[in-house]
mmCIF file of C-alpha atoms in Angstrom:
data_model
loop_
_atom_site.group_PDB
_atom_site.id
_atom_site.type_symbol
_atom_site.label_atom_id
_atom_site.label_comp_id
_atom_site.label_asym_id
_atom_site.label_seq_id
_atom_site.Cartn_x
_atom_site.Cartn_y
_atom_site.Cartn_z
ATOM 1 C CA MET A 1 -20.661 41.232 -7.955
ATOM 2 C CA SER A 2 -17.427 40.870 -5.992
ATOM 3 C CA SER A 3 -14.226 39.567 -7.519
ATOM 4 C CA ASP A 4 -14.399 36.622 -5.087
ATOM 5 C CA LYS A 5 -17.775 35.587 -6.524
ATOM 6 C CA GLN A 6 -16.473 36.046 -10.036
ATOM 7 C CA ASP A 7 -13.582 33.709 -9.328
ATOM 8 C CA ARG A 8 -15.937 31.059 -7.979
ATOM 9 C CA SER A 9 -18.375 31.386 -10.872
ATOM 10 C CA THR A 10 -15.664 30.938 -13.495
ATOM 11 C CA GLY A 11 -14.215 27.813 -11.892
ATOM 12 C CA PRO A 12 -15.180 24.332 -13.156
ATOM 13 C CA THR A 13 -18.201 22.744 -11.532
ATOM 14 C CA LYS A 14 -18.251 19.189 -10.207
ATOM 15 C CA ALA A 15 -20.358 18.097 -13.192
ATOM 16 C CA GLN A 16 -17.856 19.680 -15.590
ATOM 17 C CA LEU A 17 -14.947 17.923 -13.884
ATOM 18 C CA GLN A 18 -16.752 14.576 -14.038
ATOM 19 C CA SER A 19 -17.619 15.081 -17.713
ATOM 20 C CA LYS A 20 -14.009 15.922 -18.505
ATOM 21 C CA ALA A 21 -12.811 12.896 -16.541
ATOM 22 C CA LEU A 22 -15.134 10.547 -18.430
ATOM 23 C CA ASP A 23 -13.993 11.983 -21.757
ATOM 24 C CA GLU A 24 -10.307 11.614 -20.848
ATOM 25 C CA ASN A 25 -10.834 8.042 -19.674
ATOM 26 C CA ALA A 26 -12.680 7.071 -22.870
ATOM 27 C CA HIS A 27 -10.484 9.097 -25.231
ATOM 28 C CA PRO A 28 -7.210 9.833 -23.439
ATOM 29 C CA PRO A 29 -5.269 12.735 -24.978
ATOM 30 C CA PRO A 30 -1.605 12.247 -25.917
ATOM 31 C CA LEU A 31 0.713 11.955 -22.933
ATOM 32 C CA THR A 32 4.383 12.843 -22.540
ATOM 33 C CA LEU A 33 6.726 12.431 -19.601
ATOM 34 C CA ALA A 34 6.670 16.207 -19.157
ATOM 35 C CA ASP A 35 2.951 15.932 -18.325
ATOM 36 C CA MET A 36 3.565 13.571 -15.424
ATOM 37 C CA GLU A 37 4.113 15.470 -12.207
ATOM 38 C CA GLU A 38 5.565 13.656 -9.226
ATOM 39 C CA ASP A 39 3.079 15.085 -6.723
ATOM 40 C CA VAL A 40 0.094 14.261 -8.937
ATOM 41 C CA VAL A 41 0.955 10.585 -9.401
ATOM 42 C CA ILE A 42 1.844 10.089 -5.738
ATOM 43 C CA HIS A 43 -1.325 11.815 -4.558
ATOM 44 C CA GLY A 44 -3.454 10.018 -7.143
ATOM 45 C CA PHE A 45 -1.915 6.665 -6.190
ATOM 46 C CA ALA A 46 -2.743 7.277 -2.520
ATOM 47 C CA HIS A 47 -6.336 8.211 -3.324
ATOM 48 C CA ALA A 48 -6.827 5.190 -5.588
ATOM 49 C CA LEU A 49 -5.684 2.741 -2.898
ATOM 50 C CA THR A 50 -7.731 4.575 -0.265
ATOM 51 C CA ARG A 51 -10.836 3.879 -2.344
ATOM 52 C CA HIS A 52 -9.957 0.178 -2.327
ATOM 53 C CA LEU A 53 -9.621 0.268 1.460
ATOM 54 C CA HIS A 54 -12.920 2.052 1.971
ATOM 55 C CA ALA A 55 -14.693 -0.186 -0.546
ATOM 56 C CA PHE A 56 -13.703 -3.268 1.439
ATOM 57 C CA HIS A 57 -14.720 -1.733 4.748
ATOM 58 C CA VAL A 58 -18.081 -0.443 3.490
ATOM 59 C CA LEU A 59 -18.830 -3.739 1.765
ATOM 60 C CA THR A 60 -18.152 -5.868 4.821
ATOM 61 C CA ALA A 61 -19.688 -3.461 7.322
ATOM 62 C CA GLY A 62 -22.778 -2.866 5.201
ATOM 63 C CA SER A 63 -23.453 -6.550 4.711
ATOM 64 C CA GLY A 64 -22.865 -7.382 8.349
ATOM 65 C CA VAL A 65 -20.474 -10.121 7.250
ATOM 66 C CA TRP A 66 -16.779 -9.853 7.932
ATOM 67 C CA SER A 67 -14.327 -11.824 5.852
ATOM 68 C CA THR A 68 -12.677 -14.424 8.048
ATOM 69 C CA GLU A 69 -11.182 -16.411 5.187
ATOM 70 C CA PRO A 70 -7.911 -14.870 3.970
ATOM 71 C CA PRO A 71 -7.772 -13.694 0.350
ATOM 72 C CA PRO A 72 -5.826 -16.088 -1.884
ATOM 73 C CA CYS A 73 -2.082 -15.668 -2.331
ATOM 74 C CA GLU A 74 -1.413 -12.594 -0.261
ATOM 75 C CA THR A 75 -2.191 -13.891 3.234
ATOM 76 C CA PRO A 76 -0.138 -14.567 5.182
ATOM 77 C CA LEU A 77 2.554 -13.823 2.598
ATOM 78 C CA PHE A 78 1.337 -10.269 1.884
ATOM 79 C CA SER A 79 0.087 -9.500 5.378
ATOM 80 C CA GLU A 80 1.903 -7.562 8.054
ATOM 81 C CA LEU A 81 -0.194 -9.444 10.597
ATOM 82 C CA SER A 82 1.916 -12.507 9.837
ATOM 83 C CA HIS A 83 4.913 -10.722 11.431
ATOM 84 C CA ARG A 84 7.091 -11.598 8.462
ATOM 85 C CA PHE A 85 7.614 -7.985 7.505
ATOM 86 C CA TYR A 86 9.571 -5.454 9.527
ATOM 87 C CA LEU A 87 8.181 -2.232 8.148
ATOM 88 C CA GLY A 88 8.187 -0.195 11.344
ATOM 89 C CA ASN A 89 5.359 2.004 12.627
ATOM 90 C CA GLU A 90 2.967 -0.951 12.630
ATOM 91 C CA GLY A 91 0.330 0.859 14.742
ATOM 92 C CA PRO A 92 -1.900 2.322 12.021
ATOM 93 C CA TRP A 93 -1.151 -0.427 9.504
ATOM 94 C CA CYS A 94 -1.568 -3.672 11.408
ATOM 95 C CA VAL A 95 -5.211 -3.160 12.337
ATOM 96 C CA GLY A 96 -7.827 -5.871 12.176
ATOM 97 C CA ASP A 97 -10.378 -6.014 9.389
ATOM 98 C CA ARG A 98 -13.144 -4.871 11.740
ATOM 99 C CA MET A 99 -11.499 -1.496 12.131
ATOM 100 C CA PRO A 100 -12.094 1.188 9.467
ATOM 101 C CA PRO A 101 -9.052 2.807 7.830
ATOM 102 C CA PRO A 102 -7.657 5.789 9.775
ATOM 103 C CA HIS A 103 -9.046 9.177 8.766
ATOM 104 C CA ASP A 104 -5.580 10.227 7.565
ATOM 105 C CA VAL A 105 -4.906 7.069 5.543
ATOM 106 C CA VAL A 106 -4.265 9.090 2.352
ATOM 107 C CA ARG A 107 -1.472 10.958 4.120
ATOM 108 C CA LEU A 108 -0.054 7.696 5.482
ATOM 109 C CA ILE A 109 0.063 6.116 2.034
ATOM 110 C CA GLU A 110 1.580 9.239 0.509
ATOM 111 C CA HIS A 111 4.282 9.401 3.172
ATOM 112 C CA PHE A 112 5.169 5.728 2.719
ATOM 113 C CA LEU A 113 5.257 5.955 -1.072
ATOM 114 C CA ARG A 114 7.279 9.180 -1.080
ATOM 115 C CA GLN A 115 9.787 7.609 1.308
ATOM 116 C CA VAL A 116 10.442 4.862 -1.235
ATOM 117 C CA TYR A 117 10.136 7.166 -4.260
ATOM 118 C CA VAL A 118 12.822 9.552 -3.067
ATOM 119 C CA GLY A 119 15.076 6.911 -1.572
ATOM 120 C CA VAL A 120 15.225 4.712 -4.675
ATOM 121 C CA ASP A 121 15.071 7.698 -7.056
ATOM 122 C CA LEU A 122 11.968 6.550 -8.911
ATOM 123 C CA GLU A 123 10.162 8.328 -11.730
ATOM 124 C CA PRO A 124 6.428 9.116 -12.084
ATOM 125 C CA PRO A 125 5.707 6.375 -14.677
ATOM 126 C CA VAL A 126 6.851 3.715 -12.187
ATOM 127 C CA VAL A 127 4.109 4.783 -9.758
ATOM 128 C CA VAL A 128 1.438 4.546 -12.468
ATOM 129 C CA TYR A 129 2.806 1.172 -13.527
ATOM 130 C CA ALA A 130 2.685 -0.090 -9.928
ATOM 131 C CA LEU A 131 -0.963 0.924 -9.525
ATOM 132 C CA VAL A 132 -1.893 -0.973 -12.708
ATOM 133 C CA LEU A 133 -0.165 -4.080 -11.331
ATOM 134 C CA ILE A 134 -1.864 -3.831 -7.919
ATOM 135 C CA GLU A 135 -5.309 -3.528 -9.474
ATOM 136 C CA ARG A 136 -4.513 -6.384 -11.840
ATOM 137 C CA PHE A 137 -3.546 -8.492 -8.839
ATOM 138 C CA ALA A 138 -6.725 -7.444 -7.013
ATOM 139 C CA ARG A 139 -8.903 -8.478 -9.952
ATOM 140 C CA CYS A 140 -7.219 -11.883 -10.096
ATOM 141 C CA ALA A 141 -7.636 -12.401 -6.350
ATOM 142 C CA GLY A 142 -11.245 -11.232 -6.374
ATOM 143 C CA GLU A 143 -11.967 -7.707 -5.202
ATOM 144 C CA ILE A 144 -14.780 -8.846 -2.927
ATOM 145 C CA ARG A 145 -12.242 -10.780 -0.871
ATOM 146 C CA GLY A 146 -10.573 -7.540 0.138
ATOM 147 C CA THR A 147 -7.129 -7.904 -1.395
ATOM 148 C CA VAL A 148 -6.166 -4.331 -0.476
ATOM 149 C CA ARG A 149 -6.472 -3.949 3.280
ATOM 150 C CA MET A 150 -4.525 -1.930 5.798
ATOM 151 C CA HIS A 151 -2.309 -4.870 6.729
ATOM 152 C CA THR A 152 -1.636 -5.916 3.099
ATOM 153 C CA LEU A 153 -1.201 -2.490 1.525
ATOM 154 C CA ARG A 154 2.468 -1.788 2.231
ATOM 155 C CA PRO A 155 3.719 -5.245 1.174
ATOM 156 C CA LEU A 156 1.651 -5.030 -2.023
ATOM 157 C CA VAL A 157 2.967 -1.541 -2.804
ATOM 158 C CA ILE A 158 6.585 -2.510 -2.249
ATOM 159 C CA THR A 159 6.223 -5.654 -4.371
ATOM 160 C CA ALA A 160 4.498 -3.808 -7.211
ATOM 161 C CA LEU A 161 7.150 -1.068 -7.198
ATOM 162 C CA VAL A 162 9.946 -3.638 -7.460
ATOM 163 C CA ILE A 163 8.289 -5.276 -10.471
ATOM 164 C CA ALA A 164 7.432 -1.918 -12.048
ATOM 165 C CA CYS A 165 11.058 -0.777 -11.742
ATOM 166 C CA LYS A 166 12.321 -3.895 -13.470
ATOM 167 C CA MET A 167 9.898 -3.436 -16.342
ATOM 168 C CA TYR A 168 10.216 0.327 -16.748
ATOM 169 C CA PHE A 169 13.964 0.733 -16.400
ATOM 170 C CA ASP A 170 14.745 -2.633 -18.033
ATOM 171 C CA GLU A 171 17.820 -3.080 -15.880
ATOM 172 C CA ASP A 172 18.916 -4.788 -12.694
ATOM 173 C CA VAL A 173 16.918 -3.796 -9.638
ATOM 174 C CA PHE A 174 18.336 -4.685 -6.251
ATOM 175 C CA VAL A 175 15.636 -5.736 -3.819
ATOM 176 C CA GLY A 176 17.947 -4.773 -0.982
ATOM 177 C CA ASP A 177 17.583 -1.101 -1.963
ATOM 178 C CA PHE A 178 13.873 -1.320 -1.220
ATOM 179 C CA THR A 179 14.242 -3.293 1.984
ATOM 180 C CA ARG A 180 16.777 -0.897 3.475
ATOM 181 C CA LEU A 181 14.652 2.152 2.711
ATOM 182 C CA ALA A 182 11.172 0.903 3.435
ATOM 183 C CA LEU A 183 11.722 -2.136 5.618
ATOM 184 C CA GLY A 184 14.717 -1.129 7.681
ATOM 185 C CA ASP A 185 18.125 -2.742 8.019
ATOM 186 C CA ASP A 186 16.801 -6.088 9.180
ATOM 187 C CA ASP A 187 18.087 -8.633 6.664
ATOM 188 C CA ARG A 188 15.153 -10.908 7.463
ATOM 189 C CA ALA A 189 12.897 -8.541 5.501
ATOM 190 C CA ILE A 190 14.568 -9.413 2.192
ATOM 191 C CA TYR A 191 13.297 -12.972 2.000
ATOM 192 C CA PRO A 192 9.569 -12.249 2.431
ATOM 193 C CA LEU A 193 9.832 -9.563 -0.244
ATOM 194 C CA VAL A 194 11.436 -11.951 -2.724
ATOM 195 C CA ARG A 195 8.757 -14.552 -2.007
ATOM 196 C CA CYS A 196 6.079 -11.881 -2.417
ATOM 197 C CA GLU A 197 7.450 -10.920 -5.811
ATOM 198 C CA MET A 198 7.348 -14.528 -6.988
ATOM 199 C CA ALA A 199 3.795 -15.040 -5.662
ATOM 200 C CA PHE A 200 2.617 -11.749 -7.164
ATOM 201 C CA LEU A 201 3.902 -12.686 -10.622
ATOM 202 C CA ARG A 202 2.443 -16.173 -10.472
ATOM 203 C CA HIS A 203 -0.935 -14.821 -9.462
ATOM 204 C CA ILE A 204 -1.143 -12.394 -12.404
ATOM 205 C CA ASN A 205 0.129 -15.172 -14.696
ATOM 206 C CA TYR A 206 3.266 -13.135 -15.397
ATOM 207 C CA VAL A 207 1.217 -10.581 -17.371
ATOM 208 C CA MET A 208 3.411 -7.574 -16.654
ATOM 209 C CA ILE A 209 3.060 -5.627 -19.893
ATOM 210 C CA VAL A 210 0.962 -2.466 -19.669
ATOM 211 C CA ARG A 211 -0.332 -1.178 -22.979
ATOM 212 C CA PRO A 212 0.200 2.509 -23.749
ATOM 213 C CA ARG A 213 -3.558 3.209 -23.842
ATOM 214 C CA THR A 214 -4.062 1.544 -20.448
ATOM 215 C CA PHE A 215 -1.135 3.466 -18.997
ATOM 216 C CA THR A 216 -2.519 6.772 -20.302
ATOM 217 C CA GLN A 217 -6.013 6.031 -18.978
ATOM 218 C CA TYR A 218 -4.619 5.247 -15.536
ATOM 219 C CA PHE A 219 -2.613 8.455 -15.426
ATOM 220 C CA HIS A 220 -5.613 10.594 -16.374
ATOM 221 C CA ALA A 221 -7.772 8.746 -13.832
ATOM 222 C CA MET A 222 -5.187 9.457 -11.109
ATOM 223 C CA ARG A 223 -4.998 13.106 -12.118
ATOM 224 C CA ASN A 224 -8.782 13.348 -12.069
ATOM 225 C CA LEU A 225 -8.848 12.004 -8.524
ATOM 226 C CA VAL A 226 -6.501 14.815 -7.513
ATOM 227 C CA ARG A 227 -8.629 17.381 -9.355
ATOM 228 C CA GLU A 228 -11.786 16.168 -7.635
ATOM 229 C CA GLU A 229 -10.146 16.410 -4.234
ATOM 230 C CA ARG A 230 -8.878 19.929 -4.903
ATOM 231 C CA ALA A 231 -12.296 20.993 -6.191
ATOM 232 C CA ALA A 232 -13.949 19.567 -3.071
ATOM 233 C CA GLN A 233 -11.466 21.390 -0.848
ATOM 234 C CA GLN A 234 -12.069 24.642 -2.731
ATOM 235 C CA ALA A 235 -15.847 24.224 -2.458
ATOM 236 C CA ALA A 236 -15.564 23.599 1.287
ATOM 237 C CA SER A 237 -13.315 26.630 1.671
ATOM 238 C CA ASP A 238 -15.736 28.810 -0.321
ATOM 239 C CA ALA A 239 -18.692 27.607 1.763
ATOM 240 C CA LYS A 240 -16.844 28.335 4.983
ATOM 241 C CA ARG A 241 -15.831 31.784 3.781
ATOM 242 C CA ALA A 242 -19.422 32.528 2.724
ATOM 243 C CA ALA A 243 -20.741 31.359 6.093
ATOM 244 C CA ILE A 244 -18.280 33.630 7.896
ATOM 245 C CA LYS A 245 -19.296 36.607 5.757
ATOM 246 C CA GLU A 246 -22.976 35.894 6.377
ATOM 247 C CA GLY A 247 -22.333 35.658 10.092
ATOM 248 C CA ASP A 248 -20.570 39.013 10.066
ATOM 249 C CA ALA A 249 -23.364 40.778 8.125
ATOM 250 C CA PRO A 250 -25.619 43.112 10.175
ATOM 251 C CA VAL A 251 -29.066 41.814 11.071
ATOM 252 C CA GLY A 252 -31.612 42.957 8.475
ATOM 253 C CA SER A 253 -29.060 43.106 5.672
ATOM 254 C CA PRO A 254 -29.770 41.276 2.368
ATOM 255 C CA MET A 255 -27.441 38.427 3.453
ATOM 256 C CA HIS A 256 -29.894 37.555 6.240
ATOM 257 C CA THR A 257 -33.022 37.572 4.081
#
């Protein structure tokens, strides 16, 4: 047996990863700030929101019914289609609901989040906190209505990050810092963001506290998303490498039988 096969055989299987994920979600192990890696939370955040986007698209496309009624509270206030935000690079974001998310939507979300993360000097817990708030908002609005769409995602993310910063750092947060970094220098962008923050808080009934257990479960769920993606990439790479080796083997060799 080759060392390459040994490496693959000793790696965790998909079933093992899923079992570990379920156990961590039900009984999350202790968590410290040292455990929270910047790349993991950003990547996990992007994957979590991508699942929301795909869930809405599959739901509406599969049923043959497209939502024409805007979700409560965030449209037009939380929609880039209302032209009240000046986020730049509207092309991939301001698409209609009949269009599926771009194939590279995870990368787009990551790039946008990292731009804000670095510019405002955030910390990993803020990203986890923001995801909890977005999903809390989505549950209040009704997930079937498609709260998280391409044209609502960036405004929702910015708003949740502002609120998360205020709660986590427990100090003054200047909305202008976010608008300059993520929305450009156009002063008109400040006012929609302030209105979004007020609407967001009203819609979740000002329930901003995240319990430690919930926070820990979210972090482990985000990390598991990253693990699953890496495992899938490794499996695809192994399959491709095996196919290449089989293609290079001489005809009549054991690899062709």
